[in-house]
Tab-separated table of C-alpha atoms in Angstrom:
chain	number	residue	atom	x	y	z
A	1	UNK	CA	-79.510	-25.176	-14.609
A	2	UNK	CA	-81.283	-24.465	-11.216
A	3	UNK	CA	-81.201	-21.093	-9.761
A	4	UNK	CA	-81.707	-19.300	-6.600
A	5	UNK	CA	-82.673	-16.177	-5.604
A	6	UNK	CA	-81.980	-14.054	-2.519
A	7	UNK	CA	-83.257	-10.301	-2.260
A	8	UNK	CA	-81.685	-7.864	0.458
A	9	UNK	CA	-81.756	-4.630	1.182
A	10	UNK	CA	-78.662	-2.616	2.700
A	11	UNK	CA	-79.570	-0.363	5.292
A	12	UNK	CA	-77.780	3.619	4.865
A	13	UNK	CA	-76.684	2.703	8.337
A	14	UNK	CA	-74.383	-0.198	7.467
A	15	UNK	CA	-72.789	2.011	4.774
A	16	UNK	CA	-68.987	1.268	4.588
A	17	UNK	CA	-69.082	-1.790	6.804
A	18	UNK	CA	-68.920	-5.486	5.716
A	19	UNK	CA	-71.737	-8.525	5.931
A	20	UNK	CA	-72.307	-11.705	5.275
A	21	UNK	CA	-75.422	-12.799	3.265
A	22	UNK	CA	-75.420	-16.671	3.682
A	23	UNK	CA	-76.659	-19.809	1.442
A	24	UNK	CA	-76.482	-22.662	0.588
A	25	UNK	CA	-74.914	-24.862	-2.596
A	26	UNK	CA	-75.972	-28.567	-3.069
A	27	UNK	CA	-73.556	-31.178	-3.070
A	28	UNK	CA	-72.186	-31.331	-6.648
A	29	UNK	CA	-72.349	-27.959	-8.188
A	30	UNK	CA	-69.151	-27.679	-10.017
A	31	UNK	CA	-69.465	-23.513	-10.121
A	32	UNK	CA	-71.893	-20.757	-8.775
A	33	UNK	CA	-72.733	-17.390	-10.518
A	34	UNK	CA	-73.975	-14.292	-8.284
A	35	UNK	CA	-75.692	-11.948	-10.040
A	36	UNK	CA	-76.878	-8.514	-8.360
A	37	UNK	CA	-78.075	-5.407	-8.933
A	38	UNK	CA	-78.563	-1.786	-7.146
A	39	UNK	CA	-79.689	1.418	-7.884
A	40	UNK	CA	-75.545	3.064	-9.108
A	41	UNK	CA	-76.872	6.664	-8.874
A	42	UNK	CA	-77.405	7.974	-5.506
A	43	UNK	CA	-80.938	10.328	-5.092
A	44	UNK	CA	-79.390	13.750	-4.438
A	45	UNK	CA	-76.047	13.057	-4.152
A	46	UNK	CA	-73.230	13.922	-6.122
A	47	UNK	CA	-71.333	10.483	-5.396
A	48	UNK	CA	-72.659	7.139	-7.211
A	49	UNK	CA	-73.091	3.741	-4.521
A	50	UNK	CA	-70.712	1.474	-4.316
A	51	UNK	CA	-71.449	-2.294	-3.732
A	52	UNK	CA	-67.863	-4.794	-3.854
A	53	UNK	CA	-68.942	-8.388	-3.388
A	54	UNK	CA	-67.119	-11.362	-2.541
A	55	UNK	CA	-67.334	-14.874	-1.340
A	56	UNK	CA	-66.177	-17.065	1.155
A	57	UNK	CA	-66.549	-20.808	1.495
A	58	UNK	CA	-68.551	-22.082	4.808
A	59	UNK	CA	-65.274	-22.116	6.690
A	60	UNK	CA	-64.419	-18.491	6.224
A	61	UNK	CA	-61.670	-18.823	3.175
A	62	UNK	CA	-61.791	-16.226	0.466
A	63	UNK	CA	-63.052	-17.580	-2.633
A	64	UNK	CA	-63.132	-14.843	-5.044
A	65	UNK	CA	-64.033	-10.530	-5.101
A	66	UNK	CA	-64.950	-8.016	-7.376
A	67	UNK	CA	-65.775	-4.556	-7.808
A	68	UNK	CA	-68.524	-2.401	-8.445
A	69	UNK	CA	-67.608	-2.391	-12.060
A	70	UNK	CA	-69.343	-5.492	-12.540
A	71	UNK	CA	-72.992	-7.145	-11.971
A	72	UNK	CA	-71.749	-10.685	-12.385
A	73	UNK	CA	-68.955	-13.122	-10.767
A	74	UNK	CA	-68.504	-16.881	-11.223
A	75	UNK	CA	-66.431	-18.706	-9.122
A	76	UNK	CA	-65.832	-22.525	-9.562
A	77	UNK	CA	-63.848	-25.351	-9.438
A	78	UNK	CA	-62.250	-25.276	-12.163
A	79	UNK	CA	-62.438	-20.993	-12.338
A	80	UNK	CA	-59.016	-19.569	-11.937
């Protein structure tokens, strides 16, 4: 199993707003796991952070969202 990985850091400034981090899946990949990870405790604040994630295909259609509760999603062909 081949894996890929993409760092990125969001900015304070784009807090509350939406973005797209693109790439790329070969021809052939049945399913796709995104992993990430953040720092849940803010420094000095009261509040925790809150990253949602979700993915679209390359033409724009929703593919699959979660929460902040978890780290992990899979999406796939044969993922309902």
């Amino acid at each position: 199993m081949e894996s890929c990985k993409i760092t990125y850091r969001i900015e304070k400034t784009a807090e509350g707003t939406y973005f797209g981090i693109p790439f790329s899946v070969p021809e052939g990949v049945e399913a796709i796991t995104v992993a990430y990870r953040y720092p849940r405790e803010a420094r000095g604040c009261a509040s925790p952070n809150i990253v949602d994630i979700g993915l679209a295909d390359s033409e724009g259609r929703f593919m699959g969202w979660s929460g902040s509760n978890r780290s992990e999603i899979t999406v796939g062909e044969h993922d309902g």
